[in-house]
XYZ file of C-alpha atoms in Angstrom:
459
model
C -46.661 -4.093 -1.249
C -43.148 -3.284 -0.061
C -40.512 -6.019 -0.363
C -39.918 -7.921 2.878
C -36.436 -6.406 3.340
C -37.831 -2.848 3.253
C -40.587 -3.782 5.692
C -38.065 -5.260 8.092
C -35.824 -2.171 7.886
C -38.776 0.110 8.590
C -39.693 -2.006 11.596
C -36.140 -1.863 12.902
C -36.049 1.932 12.622
C -39.255 2.185 14.662
C -37.919 -0.208 17.294
C -34.647 1.702 17.543
C -36.498 4.949 18.035
C -38.340 3.348 20.928
C -35.115 2.320 22.628
C -34.453 5.862 23.781
C -37.480 5.564 26.053
C -37.619 3.446 29.186
C -33.951 2.559 29.592
C -33.347 3.750 33.126
C -30.568 1.482 34.360
C -27.196 3.079 34.946
C -23.880 1.396 34.137
C -23.069 1.411 37.865
C -25.825 -1.122 38.455
C -24.099 -3.478 36.019
C -20.606 -2.924 37.395
C -18.801 -6.048 38.602
C -16.971 -5.515 41.874
C -14.935 -8.692 41.570
C -15.498 -12.090 40.044
C -14.960 -14.905 42.539
C -11.371 -16.109 42.346
C -10.139 -13.383 40.022
C -6.731 -11.714 40.411
C -6.565 -7.991 41.057
C -6.911 -5.883 37.910
C -7.114 -2.175 37.167
C -9.749 -2.268 34.420
C -13.520 -2.206 34.980
C -15.959 -5.007 34.154
C -19.712 -4.824 33.606
C -22.406 -7.389 32.907
C -26.156 -7.782 32.931
C -29.325 -8.264 30.919
C -30.637 -5.795 28.355
C -34.220 -6.181 27.150
C -34.563 -6.290 23.368
C -38.301 -6.992 23.180
C -40.417 -5.377 25.896
C -43.668 -6.994 24.791
C -42.345 -10.552 24.806
C -39.841 -10.007 27.637
C -36.791 -11.060 25.687
C -33.410 -10.084 27.119
C -29.811 -10.642 26.057
C -26.921 -11.013 28.483
C -23.589 -9.270 28.037
C -20.153 -9.177 29.659
C -18.071 -6.067 29.004
C -14.420 -5.544 29.862
C -12.785 -2.178 29.461
C -9.345 -1.929 27.920
C -6.472 -2.392 30.344
C -5.169 1.076 29.538
C -6.814 4.245 28.232
C -10.255 2.764 27.448
C -11.592 6.135 26.291
C -9.333 6.117 23.237
C -9.383 2.392 22.473
C -11.840 0.886 19.972
C -14.902 -1.097 21.004
C -15.002 -4.711 19.817
C -18.198 -6.783 19.881
C -17.619 -10.552 19.943
C -20.206 -13.102 18.757
C -19.615 -16.837 19.039
C -21.333 -19.231 16.707
C -23.130 -22.542 17.000
C -25.714 -21.386 16.240
C -26.644 -21.309 19.889
C -23.329 -21.174 21.767
C -22.111 -18.698 24.345
C -19.770 -15.809 23.626
C -19.036 -15.616 27.345
C -18.371 -19.294 27.929
C -16.285 -19.702 24.780
C -15.040 -16.290 23.674
C -14.487 -14.674 27.060
C -13.424 -17.606 29.234
C -11.753 -19.961 26.732
C -10.351 -17.689 24.049
C -9.488 -14.029 24.515
C -11.131 -12.662 27.641
C -9.084 -11.397 30.596
C -9.451 -14.592 32.661
C -9.509 -18.357 32.245
C -10.921 -20.745 34.844
C -8.358 -23.101 36.329
C -8.370 -25.720 39.046
C -10.029 -24.969 42.376
C -12.362 -22.394 40.775
C -9.580 -19.824 40.499
C -9.425 -17.422 37.556
C -6.021 -16.996 35.955
C -5.039 -13.848 34.080
C -4.853 -14.271 30.323
C -1.659 -12.573 29.169
C -3.044 -12.246 25.633
C -6.488 -10.913 26.416
C -8.005 -8.793 23.676
C -8.695 -6.035 26.183
C -5.020 -5.171 25.913
C -5.949 -3.554 22.594
C -9.661 -2.789 22.877
C -12.759 -2.555 25.007
C -14.439 -5.915 24.434
C -18.171 -6.626 24.600
C -19.236 -10.285 24.726
C -22.881 -10.953 23.844
C -24.824 -14.174 24.429
C -27.159 -14.295 21.453
C -29.827 -15.180 20.449
C -32.161 -15.424 23.449
C -31.956 -18.928 24.853
C -28.151 -18.943 24.819
C -26.385 -18.850 28.176
C -28.025 -16.321 30.486
C -30.020 -14.703 27.653
C -33.694 -15.611 27.724
C -37.229 -15.143 26.471
C -40.121 -15.313 28.931
C -42.269 -16.318 25.962
C -41.066 -19.866 25.289
C -42.634 -19.919 21.834
C -39.725 -17.729 20.709
C -37.400 -20.719 20.930
C -39.373 -22.782 18.410
C -37.802 -21.455 15.214
C -35.151 -18.760 15.571
C -33.704 -17.324 12.367
C -30.740 -15.252 11.242
C -33.081 -12.320 10.640
C -34.447 -12.431 14.192
C -30.943 -12.738 15.621
C -29.623 -9.751 13.659
C -32.624 -7.643 14.650
C -32.275 -8.452 18.352
C -28.535 -7.847 18.240
C -29.096 -4.434 16.694
C -31.656 -3.447 19.326
C -29.286 -4.695 22.009
C -26.494 -2.484 20.693
C -28.702 0.581 20.578
C -29.780 0.059 24.161
C -26.277 -0.805 25.289
C -24.936 2.442 23.831
C -27.717 4.272 25.647
C -26.356 2.829 28.900
C -22.739 3.435 27.902
C -22.847 6.645 25.822
C -19.173 7.342 26.457
C -18.326 4.611 23.937
C -20.664 5.785 21.179
C -17.912 7.647 19.319
C -15.194 5.028 19.678
C -14.215 3.095 16.580
C -16.488 0.057 16.530
C -15.671 -3.411 15.202
C -17.819 -6.553 15.081
C -15.979 -9.855 15.388
C -16.817 -13.518 15.749
C -16.161 -17.025 14.496
C -17.802 -20.125 13.038
C -21.538 -19.382 12.641
C -20.455 -15.850 13.401
C -19.895 -15.923 9.645
C -23.651 -15.275 9.577
C -24.168 -13.258 12.758
C -21.372 -10.737 12.159
C -21.919 -9.663 8.531
C -25.717 -9.753 8.874
C -25.584 -7.424 11.874
C -23.136 -5.120 10.107
C -25.377 -5.065 7.034
C -28.387 -4.147 9.167
C -26.436 -1.314 10.781
C -25.559 0.048 7.342
C -29.081 -0.414 5.955
C -30.788 1.295 8.880
C -28.189 4.081 8.977
C -27.756 3.437 12.674
C -25.264 5.864 14.141
C -22.571 3.477 15.275
C -18.986 4.268 14.343
C -18.620 0.939 12.535
C -15.180 0.585 10.971
C -14.806 -3.095 10.221
C -15.643 -6.728 10.839
C -13.402 -9.740 11.437
C -14.571 -13.355 11.312
C -12.606 -16.516 12.047
C -13.158 -19.862 10.333
C -16.573 -18.555 9.267
C -19.457 -20.328 7.599
C -19.884 -18.198 4.473
C -21.236 -20.529 1.787
C -22.689 -23.917 2.683
C -21.573 -26.070 -0.256
C -18.100 -24.575 -0.577
C -17.338 -24.671 3.135
C -18.578 -28.184 3.808
C -17.198 -29.767 0.643
C -13.760 -28.398 1.524
C -13.748 -30.693 4.542
C -13.168 -33.743 2.364
C -10.048 -32.263 0.801
C -8.798 -31.159 4.198
C -9.306 -34.640 5.686
C -7.519 -36.248 2.750
C -4.619 -33.772 2.582
C -3.951 -34.260 6.300
C -3.978 -38.041 6.072
C -7.218 -38.543 8.001
C -9.041 -40.469 5.270
C -8.008 -42.925 2.568
C -7.790 -42.270 -1.154
C -10.836 -44.456 -1.739
C -12.965 -42.538 0.776
C -11.838 -39.231 -0.701
C -12.879 -40.464 -4.144
C -16.331 -41.420 -2.815
C -16.713 -37.955 -1.267
C -15.779 -36.249 -4.517
C -17.520 -38.512 -7.028
C -20.446 -40.233 -5.284
C -21.734 -38.140 -2.357
C -19.996 -34.934 -1.366
C -19.775 -33.708 2.181
C -22.341 -30.924 1.836
C -24.890 -33.531 0.733
C -24.140 -35.614 3.828
C -24.515 -32.554 6.034
C -27.747 -31.486 4.332
C -29.330 -34.930 4.577
C -28.352 -35.250 8.244
C -29.733 -31.787 8.914
C -33.027 -32.722 7.262
C -33.210 -36.074 9.044
C -33.080 -38.167 5.878
C -29.487 -39.393 5.695
C -29.474 -42.703 3.855
C -28.218 -44.720 0.919
C -24.791 -43.975 -0.513
C -24.421 -40.809 1.567
C -25.006 -42.696 4.808
C -22.436 -45.311 3.799
C -19.980 -42.571 2.844
C -20.503 -40.870 6.198
C -19.913 -44.081 8.157
C -16.779 -44.862 6.178
C -15.497 -41.318 6.670
C -15.865 -41.360 10.442
C -14.585 -44.877 10.844
C -11.325 -43.597 9.357
C -11.188 -40.180 11.009
C -11.907 -41.738 14.448
C -13.821 -40.303 17.369
C -10.505 -39.531 19.023
C -9.398 -36.802 16.643
C -10.397 -33.248 17.476
C -11.850 -32.033 14.210
C -11.625 -28.453 15.451
C -7.852 -28.883 15.677
C -6.610 -32.056 14.037
C -3.219 -31.803 15.788
C -4.611 -31.799 19.338
C -5.267 -34.752 21.581
C -8.823 -34.977 22.869
C -10.017 -34.262 26.383
C -11.585 -37.619 27.182
C -13.699 -36.295 30.053
C -15.392 -33.617 27.988
C -18.491 -33.764 25.835
C -19.342 -30.113 25.183
C -18.196 -27.859 22.398
C -18.986 -24.498 20.886
C -19.941 -25.258 17.313
C -21.687 -28.576 17.856
C -24.535 -27.712 15.491
C -22.050 -27.515 12.630
C -20.781 -30.909 13.714
C -22.101 -33.690 11.559
C -22.153 -36.489 14.122
C -23.676 -35.849 17.518
C -23.342 -33.386 20.373
C -21.327 -35.881 22.392
C -18.376 -35.890 19.983
C -15.310 -35.707 22.213
C -12.921 -32.828 21.592
C -10.294 -30.944 23.529
C -12.356 -28.526 25.606
C -11.352 -29.252 29.189
C -11.326 -25.507 29.797
C -14.965 -25.587 28.720
C -15.776 -27.994 31.540
C -14.120 -25.675 34.049
C -16.032 -22.721 32.624
C -19.334 -24.578 32.958
C -18.576 -25.380 36.578
C -17.521 -21.802 37.284
C -20.506 -20.090 35.663
C -22.947 -22.370 37.474
C -21.702 -21.284 40.895
C -24.309 -19.155 42.658
C -21.800 -16.554 43.840
C -20.440 -16.180 40.302
C -23.917 -15.601 38.878
C -24.585 -13.041 41.602
C -21.336 -11.227 40.795
C -22.323 -11.173 37.111
C -25.863 -9.931 37.872
C -27.020 -12.995 35.938
C -30.204 -14.975 36.302
C -31.423 -18.229 34.824
C -34.857 -18.088 33.211
C -36.482 -21.255 31.894
C -33.382 -23.398 32.445
C -31.857 -24.924 35.563
C -28.213 -24.320 34.678
C -25.944 -22.358 32.371
C -24.533 -24.361 29.465
C -21.989 -23.658 26.744
C -24.536 -24.304 24.011
C -28.294 -23.935 24.322
C -30.537 -26.917 25.006
C -33.769 -24.919 24.566
C -33.080 -23.025 21.354
C -34.338 -24.503 18.086
C -32.572 -22.688 15.270
C -33.870 -22.776 11.721
C -31.068 -24.853 10.225
C -32.189 -23.918 6.736
C -30.459 -20.623 7.485
C -27.113 -22.413 7.342
C -27.538 -22.412 3.563
C -27.920 -18.633 3.326
C -24.712 -17.423 1.627
C -23.154 -14.494 3.453
C -20.128 -13.983 1.216
C -22.119 -11.451 -0.904
C -22.762 -9.423 2.258
C -19.011 -9.074 2.736
C -18.830 -7.535 -0.717
C -21.588 -5.042 0.024
C -19.892 -4.058 3.286
C -16.601 -3.424 1.526
C -18.418 -1.251 -1.011
C -19.920 0.674 1.923
C -16.462 1.439 3.278
C -16.400 -1.236 5.985
C -13.110 -3.119 6.238
C -13.396 -6.917 6.262
C -10.956 -9.506 7.594
C -11.499 -13.242 7.208
C -9.018 -15.404 9.091
C -8.510 -19.143 9.477
C -6.923 -21.303 12.116
C -5.098 -23.668 9.788
C -5.630 -26.801 11.902
C -9.430 -26.604 11.716
C -11.229 -29.158 9.555
C -14.761 -27.934 10.366
C -14.548 -24.727 8.321
C -11.127 -25.227 6.746
C -8.871 -22.551 5.324
C -9.334 -24.071 1.857
C -12.869 -22.770 1.474
C -12.373 -19.417 3.203
C -9.362 -18.531 1.052
C -11.193 -19.603 -2.102
C -14.297 -17.564 -1.243
C -12.395 -14.402 -0.306
C -10.266 -14.567 -3.445
C -13.376 -15.063 -5.566
C -15.113 -12.145 -3.875
C -12.174 -9.843 -4.549
C -12.322 -10.692 -8.246
C -16.096 -10.290 -8.354
C -16.101 -6.771 -6.885
C -12.986 -5.693 -8.763
C -10.457 -5.417 -5.946
C -6.829 -5.659 -6.973
C -4.273 -7.326 -4.732
C -2.508 -4.610 -2.745
C -0.432 -6.943 -0.573
C 0.587 -10.164 -2.308
C 0.212 -13.489 -0.541
C 3.045 -13.696 1.982
C 4.035 -15.004 5.386
C 3.436 -12.853 8.441
C 5.399 -13.057 11.659
C 5.126 -12.993 15.433
C 8.398 -12.834 17.375
C 10.438 -13.814 14.295
C 8.404 -16.962 13.725
C 5.995 -17.487 10.849
C 2.557 -16.889 12.362
C 0.567 -17.493 9.187
C 0.016 -16.204 5.674
C -1.951 -13.235 4.442
C -3.190 -11.374 1.370
C -4.906 -7.994 1.070
C -7.219 -6.743 -1.671
C -7.805 -3.042 -2.258
C -6.783 -2.268 1.344
C -10.373 -3.131 2.354
C -10.587 -6.921 2.198
C -8.014 -9.184 3.844
C -7.473 -12.865 4.376
C -5.071 -14.399 6.876
C -4.243 -17.773 8.316
C -3.063 -18.320 11.872
C -0.437 -21.020 11.899
C -1.090 -23.805 14.364
C -4.512 -22.476 15.340
C -7.793 -24.305 15.773
C -11.391 -23.480 14.892
C -11.268 -21.259 17.979
C -7.984 -19.632 16.998
C -7.325 -17.540 20.135
C -7.700 -20.657 22.292
C -4.727 -22.459 20.775
C -2.747 -19.479 19.429
C -3.570 -16.562 21.744
C -0.450 -14.489 21.086
C -0.685 -14.729 17.298
C -4.393 -13.954 17.434
C -3.696 -10.822 19.471
C -1.111 -9.665 16.917
C -3.711 -10.201 14.188
C -6.351 -8.235 16.098
C -4.009 -5.325 16.838
C -3.012 -4.947 13.186
C -6.628 -5.082 12.034
C -7.868 -2.527 14.552
C -5.065 -0.150 13.608
C -5.598 -0.645 9.879
C -2.028 -1.871 9.440
C -0.537 -4.794 7.587
C 0.497 -7.853 9.554
C 4.185 -7.863 10.539
C 6.721 -9.115 8.026
C 10.055 -10.648 8.969
C 12.459 -8.167 10.547
C-alpha cells in the first residue's frame, strides 16, 4: 500500500488535470465595475466564486486587485488570513493592505499603503465556510483539516489561473499571517510536491503559528517582559503549568486543576481591556469580533481594537455590495469575519510547520517570517527562536547579521538573513495584523521581499 502522502499527491494530480475541463467563465464576468462608495481608481478589480469540488458543490470566494501600475510585469501575491476560519477579504483586504478601508457612512477610503502598489493581490476566503465561500454539502463543515484546506486551495489556484492565464508566468508569492503559518507553507509544499506549474518564488508569513509548544509558551515570557503579569504568575506558568498546556486543555475541553487556576490568575492580571494582538493599543469597546479568535484562549467575545472590523461587517452585508462583488450567501444569513459554521480539527494546531519551511528553502523557495513586535498571541520571541533554529538545522550561514532596518530614517524593525533564502524581520510598533497598525513599514517590507533585496539600512 502506498503511504498516505503519496496517495494524496496522486489524487491532487488527477483533480488538477480535471480542472482544465468545464471552466467556462470569463474574467469579464467577475469584473467589478465599482464597489459602492469607492473612490475612482485606475486599476481593475475582480471577484467571484470558483468551484473546487464539483461533486460536492464546494466553492471558494476570491477578491483580486490588479497592481496600480503595470500589472503585467508585477508579481502576483496570494493572501491567506488565519483563524482558522477567518476571512482574507474582511481582514486582509479591508482592514490591512487592500486598496480600500470602510469608513463612516459606508464610504470606502483609499489606502495609501495598499499592497497593490507593488503587486497584483489575490485575497482568498478559505476554507469553504469562511465568508462567502461555501459547501452545499453541510457535512463538509464537520471536521475540516489542514490537508483538506491545502488541497482545495491548490485546486482553486489551478482554476483561477485558467480564468486568468495572463498571470500564469508572473512571479508568484504566497503570503499570510497567524494560522497562515499552516495554510501558506502547506500550500507551497503541495505545489512543489505535485510539480504544479506555478511560478512560485517565495512565501512570507506574519506572526505565524509554526510550532504549538514553542509559540504558545512564549506568550508567558512576553506577558511578563511587558509588565502584564506578576513575577509570581510568571513563575507558575514556567514551573507549574505552562501556557501551551493551558491552551491544549482548553482546546480539548478539559481545563482544570492547577492549569485552570493559572489561567484565571493570568487573565485577572492581564485584564479584558488589553488588546493581546497589540498590547499598546486601547480596545474598541463596541467590538466583539476578531480575526484569530480560535487561537485566543478565552472566548470569542474578547474585546480588542477592531472597530474597522465592525465597519467591514456592515459594509459586506449590504445587498448592493454583495451584488457588486458577485457574492452570494449559501447556508448562512450574513457574512461574518470568522466562520460560525466551520468546525476545524483543532488537533491540526499541533502540526509543526517549521520543518516545511526548511524543505521549501531546500527547494529554492525564499521564505520570510516577520513579526509585529507588539503582538502577544504569536510573539516575536518564538518566531525568532524557531527561524534561527531552522537555519542552524539546515546549515544556513548568516549572510546579513542581525541589524535594524529603516523606513523614512526611523527604525522600522530588526532583521537577519540566512543563506539569502531564509529571512526574519520584526516590524516595530506593529500588531498581530502588522499592516493594520504599521501599513507603511509593512509595505516597505513587502517591496523588499518581492524584489529579493535586503531591507533598507540607515542612510
